[in-house]
Each structure stands twice: as C-alpha cells, then as structure tokens.
C-alpha cells in the first residue's frame, strides 16, 4: 500500500461540487475513500450523492470538517475560499483537521486563509493542481503542496490519493504563486490563437493554413491540442469565467509586488470580453472563436 492512510478508513471532505470538486469526489470514491461533501448550493451535492453511493452531504463546512480527517477545498475564487474559512468556527476539533486548499487563489487570499485558520487550530496547506476534469476523475492530477513542515506529511498523503505527482514547494504562498505562473503560460495559448486566426481571416487567408503550415514546427502540438476546442462546442473543462479570474489574479499578484502586468492585462481583456458576450460558462478555448467571429464582422 502506497498511502499511509488506509483508503477504506480515511474520511476525506470535499468542499465545492463544481467541475473539479465533483470529479475529485468521483476519483476518491472509486478508490474506496469515504467522502463527505459540502457545496454552497446543496442540490448539486445531493445530485452527486445519488451517483456515488455512500457519499455524505453536509450543510456546512464546519460540520464536514468535524467529521473528516482532511477537507479539500475546490471553490471558485478568493471570496469563495474566504467565505468557507469564515464558516469554520473556533470550536475545538477533536480530530485536528487539515484544510487543503486546491482552488486557484491569490497568494494574498491564501495567506489570509492560513492566518484565520491558525487562530481556529485548523492546519492549512496549499495544494493547487495542474490537470482538469478528466485528470481529476481519473486521479491523475499534479499537486503542488505548500505548508508548514508539520502539516506536510498529512497534506502529501491526501494529495497522493488523487495525484500522480506531488511536489513540495515550501511554505504558503509559494504554491499559489507557482500555480498562477503556470496558468499564465497554459491559458495564454487560446488568446494567442485568437489573434493569429483573426489576422489570417482579416487578410482572407483560410485558418486551416495555420495548422498545415505549422507542421514540423515545435509549437504544432500546441496548436493541435486546442484546435478542436476552439472550433467545436465541447462541454467545459475550464470555463472562460475562470480564465478571467486567473488572469485578474496574476495581475493582482504582480501589482502587489510592484511589477507591471503587461501581458496578463491584455489576455485578461480578451477573456473578459468573451465572458461579457455570453461565453462565461463555455470552455475557455472558445474565447478564441468568439474573437475570430467578432473580428470578421468588423
Ligand atoms: N476546471 C479546471 O480545469 C481547474 C483546474 C485546476 C484548478 N481549478 C480551480 O479549481 C477551482 C474550482 O474550479 P471548477 O472548475 O470546479 O469551478 P466551478 O465548476 O465553477 O465550481 C465552482 C465551485 O465554487 C463554489 N462557489 C462559488 N462561489 C462560492 C462562494 N462565494 N462560497 C462558497 N462556494 C462558492 C460553487 O458553488 P455553487 O455550486 O453553489 O455555485 C462551486 O462548487 C477554481 O479555483 C479553479 O480555478 C480548476
């Protein structure tokens, strides 16, 4: 057995039953882990419990934490993380729980969560992940852990339940910062594609030539990876609204340290415009399609 926790006896809470939280719950359930779940909109958690027998639905993060060895938080943004933290009261937890924040948040919010939880005697770890819905469901995420040395063993053991790779990054907020730095690269590709495709269309050149002409170039696999997701409507794996959020967090984190966020500001505007035009719940590469359609109407 690779895990210190026996998967059949460990109780893992999942806070947030969105795309990532529900797929992570599916992964844990498939391994025989006892899963407790809380979601702000209870019906969403109940729907998941119908699919996954044995899943226990909770009314508050506080009660869930009391019944769990660790709780994984997968909520939208800074405000959502801090509202979960605020719902955790200062009562004594006999189980000395760990809160593992997997949501992508600013380093500022992560530090605020850590400080608030310390006062409430709850251990805190950052654990942002790389990978999306499929990787979460199939327990194939890559996890970046940042926490104090005494919380590390527990955080690692929980992350190993759903990850193929767990990297220790140091103390918070190092993992939050690293995650934003990685997303700045990964999420930029559809925005770059948007402008390249618009350039071709503006000069009456067929878009498929980009794919063809990139044959043999180092970035052909990058274009190929996104091509279908730009031109065909697929179920969202990562929404346009989350791309807007991540770029605004990259900007904020840079500004916090006095660095001018030139690139992230430009890319945020592309996603923001698509979001306002009704693309907010769509798969994020569709923002390139929106941009292309818009530019051809000019
Ligand atoms: N999707 C991905 O590929 C991916 C990959 C890596 C990391 N992430 C990160 O993982 C997190 C979750 O992503 P997701 O794709 O699962 O998002 P999602 O499908 O939009 O789900 C968002 C979740 O956050 C909850 N929430 C929103 N505002 C809240 C608030 N104020 N208080 C409490 N709960 C709140 C929602 O609850 P309701 O149901 O009540 O709205 C829902 O459970 C985000 O930080 C995202 O950046 C996502």
PDB file of N, CA, C and O and ligand atoms in Angstrom, residues 16-21 39-41 44 74-77 79-80 83-84 102-104 129 131-133 179 237-238 241-242 245-246, ligand 1:
ATOM      1  N   UNK A  16     -17.021  22.028  -2.203  1.00  0.00           N
ATOM      2  CA  UNK A  16     -17.163  22.525  -3.580  1.00  0.00           C
ATOM      3  C   UNK A  16     -17.437  21.367  -4.513  1.00  0.00           C
ATOM      4  O   UNK A  16     -16.585  20.484  -4.672  1.00  0.00           O
ATOM      5  N   UNK A  17     -18.650  21.354  -5.093  1.00  0.00           N
ATOM      6  CA  UNK A  17     -19.018  20.259  -6.011  1.00  0.00           C
ATOM      7  C   UNK A  17     -19.197  20.797  -7.430  1.00  0.00           C
ATOM      8  O   UNK A  17     -20.159  20.484  -8.114  1.00  0.00           O
ATOM      9  N   UNK A  18     -18.257  21.646  -7.855  1.00  0.00           N
ATOM     10  CA  UNK A  18     -18.255  22.143  -9.230  1.00  0.00           C
ATOM     11  C   UNK A  18     -17.577  21.112 -10.127  1.00  0.00           C
ATOM     12  O   UNK A  18     -17.511  19.926  -9.796  1.00  0.00           O
ATOM     13  N   UNK A  19     -17.048  21.572 -11.249  1.00  0.00           N
ATOM     14  CA  UNK A  19     -16.417  20.650 -12.217  1.00  0.00           C
ATOM     15  C   UNK A  19     -15.304  19.860 -11.523  1.00  0.00           C
ATOM     16  O   UNK A  19     -15.244  18.630 -11.599  1.00  0.00           O
ATOM     17  N   UNK A  20     -14.414  20.563 -10.833  1.00  0.00           N
ATOM     18  CA  UNK A  20     -13.247  19.899 -10.234  1.00  0.00           C
ATOM     19  C   UNK A  20     -13.615  19.115  -8.981  1.00  0.00           C
ATOM     20  O   UNK A  20     -13.195  17.971  -8.804  1.00  0.00           O
ATOM     21  N   UNK A  21     -14.398  19.730  -8.098  1.00  0.00           N
ATOM     22  CA  UNK A  21     -14.746  19.064  -6.835  1.00  0.00           C
ATOM     23  C   UNK A  21     -15.513  17.778  -7.071  1.00  0.00           C
ATOM     24  O   UNK A  21     -15.228  16.752  -6.446  1.00  0.00           O
ATOM     25  N   UNK A  39     -21.475  21.626  -0.555  1.00  0.00           N
ATOM     26  CA  UNK A  39     -21.497  22.606  -1.635  1.00  0.00           C
ATOM     27  C   UNK A  39     -22.470  23.716  -1.251  1.00  0.00           C
ATOM     28  O   UNK A  39     -23.515  23.464  -0.668  1.00  0.00           O
ATOM     29  N   UNK A  40     -22.087  24.972  -1.571  1.00  0.00           N
ATOM     30  CA  UNK A  40     -22.946  26.114  -1.246  1.00  0.00           C
ATOM     31  C   UNK A  40     -24.378  25.864  -1.721  1.00  0.00           C
ATOM     32  O   UNK A  40     -25.333  26.052  -0.977  1.00  0.00           O
ATOM     33  N   UNK A  41     -24.522  25.422  -2.953  1.00  0.00           N
ATOM     34  CA  UNK A  41     -25.847  25.050  -3.465  1.00  0.00           C
ATOM     35  C   UNK A  41     -26.023  23.562  -3.201  1.00  0.00           C
ATOM     36  O   UNK A  41     -25.452  22.718  -3.904  1.00  0.00           O
ATOM     37  N   UNK A  44     -26.624  20.493  -5.733  1.00  0.00           N
ATOM     38  CA  UNK A  44     -25.533  19.978  -6.561  1.00  0.00           C
ATOM     39  C   UNK A  44     -24.816  18.819  -5.852  1.00  0.00           C
ATOM     40  O   UNK A  44     -24.466  17.821  -6.468  1.00  0.00           O
ATOM     41  N   UNK A  74     -12.306  23.064  -3.129  1.00  0.00           N
ATOM     42  CA  UNK A  74     -12.234  23.335  -4.564  1.00  0.00           C
ATOM     43  C   UNK A  74     -13.364  24.276  -4.936  1.00  0.00           C
ATOM     44  O   UNK A  74     -14.385  23.871  -5.494  1.00  0.00           O
ATOM     45  N   UNK A  75     -13.180  25.537  -4.586  1.00  0.00           N
ATOM     46  CA  UNK A  75     -14.209  26.551  -4.871  1.00  0.00           C
ATOM     47  C   UNK A  75     -13.642  27.585  -5.846  1.00  0.00           C
ATOM     48  O   UNK A  75     -12.445  27.585  -6.146  1.00  0.00           O
ATOM     49  N   UNK A  76     -14.556  28.472  -6.308  1.00  0.00           N
ATOM     50  CA  UNK A  76     -14.229  29.303  -7.464  1.00  0.00           C
ATOM     51  C   UNK A  76     -13.023  30.229  -7.277  1.00  0.00           C
ATOM     52  O   UNK A  76     -12.117  30.244  -8.095  1.00  0.00           O
ATOM     53  N   UNK A  77     -13.012  31.006  -6.182  1.00  0.00           N
ATOM     54  CA  UNK A  77     -12.086  32.150  -6.154  1.00  0.00           C
ATOM     55  C   UNK A  77     -11.737  32.564  -4.717  1.00  0.00           C
ATOM     56  O   UNK A  77     -12.104  31.874  -3.753  1.00  0.00           O
ATOM     57  N   UNK A  79     -12.887  35.011  -2.838  1.00  0.00           N
ATOM     58  CA  UNK A  79     -14.048  35.275  -1.996  1.00  0.00           C
ATOM     59  C   UNK A  79     -14.671  33.963  -1.522  1.00  0.00           C
ATOM     60  O   UNK A  79     -15.059  33.831  -0.348  1.00  0.00           O
ATOM     61  N   UNK A  80     -14.747  32.983  -2.418  1.00  0.00           N
ATOM     62  CA  UNK A  80     -15.341  31.687  -2.053  1.00  0.00           C
ATOM     63  C   UNK A  80     -14.484  30.986  -0.990  1.00  0.00           C
ATOM     64  O   UNK A  80     -15.009  30.448  -0.005  1.00  0.00           O
ATOM     65  N   UNK A  83     -14.968  32.746   2.293  1.00  0.00           N
ATOM     66  CA  UNK A  83     -16.282  32.515   2.913  1.00  0.00           C
ATOM     67  C   UNK A  83     -16.344  31.115   3.524  1.00  0.00           C
ATOM     68  O   UNK A  83     -16.974  30.919   4.560  1.00  0.00           O
ATOM     69  N   UNK A  84     -15.663  30.157   2.924  1.00  0.00           N
ATOM     70  CA  UNK A  84     -15.575  28.811   3.525  1.00  0.00           C
ATOM     71  C   UNK A  84     -14.817  28.902   4.856  1.00  0.00           C
ATOM     72  O   UNK A  84     -15.245  28.358   5.884  1.00  0.00           O
ATOM     73  N   UNK A 102      -7.202  23.545  -2.722  1.00  0.00           N
ATOM     74  CA  UNK A 102      -6.798  23.175  -4.076  1.00  0.00           C
ATOM     75  C   UNK A 102      -7.274  24.230  -5.092  1.00  0.00           C
ATOM     76  O   UNK A 102      -6.849  24.252  -6.238  1.00  0.00           O
ATOM     77  N   UNK A 103      -8.155  25.135  -4.653  1.00  0.00           N
ATOM     78  CA  UNK A 103      -8.653  26.198  -5.539  1.00  0.00           C
ATOM     79  C   UNK A 103      -7.497  27.115  -5.954  1.00  0.00           C
ATOM     80  O   UNK A 103      -6.544  27.293  -5.198  1.00  0.00           O
ATOM     81  N   UNK A 104      -7.631  27.723  -7.142  1.00  0.00           N
ATOM     82  CA  UNK A 104      -6.631  28.694  -7.584  1.00  0.00           C
ATOM     83  C   UNK A 104      -7.016  30.061  -7.018  1.00  0.00           C
ATOM     84  O   UNK A 104      -8.065  30.607  -7.362  1.00  0.00           O
ATOM     85  N   UNK A 129      -3.548  22.398  -8.204  1.00  0.00           N
ATOM     86  CA  UNK A 129      -3.285  21.246  -9.079  1.00  0.00           C
ATOM     87  C   UNK A 129      -3.143  21.672 -10.520  1.00  0.00           C
ATOM     88  O   UNK A 129      -3.716  22.677 -10.937  1.00  0.00           O
ATOM     89  N   UNK A 131      -4.005  20.038 -14.322  1.00  0.00           N
ATOM     90  CA  UNK A 131      -4.888  18.999 -14.840  1.00  0.00           C
ATOM     91  C   UNK A 131      -6.296  19.521 -14.714  1.00  0.00           C
ATOM     92  O   UNK A 131      -6.544  20.495 -14.003  1.00  0.00           O
ATOM     93  N   UNK A 132      -7.215  18.853 -15.430  1.00  0.00           N
ATOM     94  CA  UNK A 132      -8.585  19.358 -15.430  1.00  0.00           C
ATOM     95  C   UNK A 132      -9.567  18.257 -15.018  1.00  0.00           C
ATOM     96  O   UNK A 132      -9.187  17.355 -14.258  1.00  0.00           O
ATOM     97  N   UNK A 133     -10.811  18.345 -15.558  1.00  0.00           N
ATOM     98  CA  UNK A 133     -11.867  17.434 -15.113  1.00  0.00           C
ATOM     99  C   UNK A 133     -11.484  15.954 -15.293  1.00  0.00           C
ATOM    100  O   UNK A 133     -11.640  15.148 -14.360  1.00  0.00           O
ATOM    101  N   UNK A 179       1.287  28.276  -9.133  1.00  0.00           N
ATOM    102  CA  UNK A 179       0.107  27.890  -9.935  1.00  0.00           C
ATOM    103  C   UNK A 179      -0.292  29.026 -10.889  1.00  0.00           C
ATOM    104  O   UNK A 179      -0.599  28.792 -12.063  1.00  0.00           O
ATOM    105  N   UNK A 237     -14.294  22.225 -19.669  1.00  0.00           N
ATOM    106  CA  UNK A 237     -13.382  21.605 -18.692  1.00  0.00           C
ATOM    107  C   UNK A 237     -12.832  22.682 -17.782  1.00  0.00           C
ATOM    108  O   UNK A 237     -12.522  22.456 -16.634  1.00  0.00           O
ATOM    109  N   UNK A 238     -12.695  23.879 -18.346  1.00  0.00           N
ATOM    110  CA  UNK A 238     -12.243  25.046 -17.589  1.00  0.00           C
ATOM    111  C   UNK A 238     -12.927  26.227 -18.265  1.00  0.00           C
ATOM    112  O   UNK A 238     -12.766  26.432 -19.462  1.00  0.00           O
ATOM    113  N   UNK A 241     -14.959  32.119 -17.612  1.00  0.00           N
ATOM    114  CA  UNK A 241     -15.017  32.983 -16.414  1.00  0.00           C
ATOM    115  C   UNK A 241     -13.852  32.674 -15.450  1.00  0.00           C
ATOM    116  O   UNK A 241     -13.321  33.576 -14.810  1.00  0.00           O
ATOM    117  N   UNK A 242     -13.427  31.404 -15.405  1.00  0.00           N
ATOM    118  CA  UNK A 242     -12.273  31.087 -14.554  1.00  0.00           C
ATOM    119  C   UNK A 242     -10.973  31.622 -15.156  1.00  0.00           C
ATOM    120  O   UNK A 242     -10.050  31.999 -14.427  1.00  0.00           O
ATOM    121  N   UNK A 245     -10.828  35.156 -14.137  1.00  0.00           N
ATOM    122  CA  UNK A 245     -10.431  35.203 -12.721  1.00  0.00           C
ATOM    123  C   UNK A 245      -8.923  34.974 -12.576  1.00  0.00           C
ATOM    124  O   UNK A 245      -8.231  35.751 -11.918  1.00  0.00           O
ATOM    125  N   UNK A 246      -8.403  33.938 -13.228  1.00  0.00           N
ATOM    126  CA  UNK A 246      -6.969  33.636 -13.072  1.00  0.00           C
ATOM    127  C   UNK A 246      -6.110  34.788 -13.572  1.00  0.00           C
ATOM    128  O   UNK A 246      -5.118  35.156 -12.930  1.00  0.00           O
TER     129      UNK A 246
HETATM  130  N1  LIG B   1     -11.686  23.290 -14.081  1.00  0.00           N
HETATM  131  C1  LIG B   1     -10.367  23.103 -14.125  1.00  0.00           C
HETATM  132  O1  LIG B   1      -9.824  22.559 -15.101  1.00  0.00           O
HETATM  133  C2  LIG B   1      -9.477  23.537 -12.981  1.00  0.00           C
HETATM  134  C3  LIG B   1      -8.173  23.027 -12.943  1.00  0.00           C
HETATM  135  C4  LIG B   1      -7.338  23.408 -11.880  1.00  0.00           C
HETATM  136  C5  LIG B   1      -7.814  24.277 -10.899  1.00  0.00           C
HETATM  137  N2  LIG B   1      -9.096  24.751 -10.998  1.00  0.00           N
HETATM  138  C6  LIG B   1      -9.548  25.650  -9.923  1.00  0.00           C
HETATM  139  O2  LIG B   1     -10.402  24.889  -9.086  1.00  0.00           O
HETATM  140  C7  LIG B   1     -11.436  25.739  -8.553  1.00  0.00           C
HETATM  141  C8  LIG B   1     -12.804  25.179  -8.905  1.00  0.00           C
HETATM  142  O3  LIG B   1     -12.904  25.113 -10.329  1.00  0.00           O
HETATM  143  P1  LIG B   1     -14.158  24.445 -11.043  1.00  0.00           P
HETATM  144  O4  LIG B   1     -13.779  24.302 -12.487  1.00  0.00           O
HETATM  145  O5  LIG B   1     -14.631  23.258 -10.290  1.00  0.00           O
HETATM  146  O6  LIG B   1     -15.229  25.642 -10.899  1.00  0.00           O
HETATM  147  P2  LIG B   1     -16.828  25.578 -10.962  1.00  0.00           P
HETATM  148  O7  LIG B   1     -17.288  24.379 -11.716  1.00  0.00           O
HETATM  149  O8  LIG B   1     -17.257  26.930 -11.436  1.00  0.00           O
HETATM  150  O9  LIG B   1     -17.251  25.397  -9.425  1.00  0.00           O
HETATM  151  C9  LIG B   1     -17.106  26.442  -8.515  1.00  0.00           C
HETATM  152  C10 LIG B   1     -17.457  25.953  -7.122  1.00  0.00           C
HETATM  153  O10 LIG B   1     -17.237  27.033  -6.200  1.00  0.00           O
HETATM  154  C11 LIG B   1     -18.421  27.225  -5.419  1.00  0.00           C
HETATM  155  N3  LIG B   1     -18.541  28.631  -5.034  1.00  0.00           N
HETATM  156  C12 LIG B   1     -18.529  29.714  -5.845  1.00  0.00           C
HETATM  157  N4  LIG B   1     -18.624  30.848  -5.125  1.00  0.00           N
HETATM  158  C13 LIG B   1     -18.720  30.463  -3.825  1.00  0.00           C
HETATM  159  C14 LIG B   1     -18.832  31.174  -2.604  1.00  0.00           C
HETATM  160  N5  LIG B   1     -18.861  32.521  -2.561  1.00  0.00           N
HETATM  161  N6  LIG B   1     -18.887  30.455  -1.450  1.00  0.00           N
HETATM  162  C15 LIG B   1     -18.836  29.098  -1.480  1.00  0.00           C
HETATM  163  N7  LIG B   1     -18.718  28.371  -2.606  1.00  0.00           N
HETATM  164  C16 LIG B   1     -18.657  29.049  -3.769  1.00  0.00           C
HETATM  165  C17 LIG B   1     -19.552  26.784  -6.336  1.00  0.00           C
HETATM  166  O11 LIG B   1     -20.704  26.514  -5.571  1.00  0.00           O
HETATM  167  P3  LIG B   1     -22.183  26.627  -6.227  1.00  0.00           P
HETATM  168  O12 LIG B   1     -22.472  25.299  -6.849  1.00  0.00           O
HETATM  169  O13 LIG B   1     -23.058  26.952  -5.068  1.00  0.00           O
HETATM  170  O14 LIG B   1     -22.138  27.754  -7.245  1.00  0.00           O
HETATM  171  C18 LIG B   1     -18.913  25.533  -6.959  1.00  0.00           C
HETATM  172  O15 LIG B   1     -18.950  24.443  -6.077  1.00  0.00           O
HETATM  173  C19 LIG B   1     -11.171  27.139  -9.137  1.00  0.00           C
HETATM  174  O16 LIG B   1     -10.404  27.892  -8.236  1.00  0.00           O
HETATM  175  C20 LIG B   1     -10.372  26.845 -10.396  1.00  0.00           C
HETATM  176  O17 LIG B   1      -9.577  27.954 -10.784  1.00  0.00           O
HETATM  177  C21 LIG B   1      -9.944  24.402 -11.988  1.00  0.00           C
END
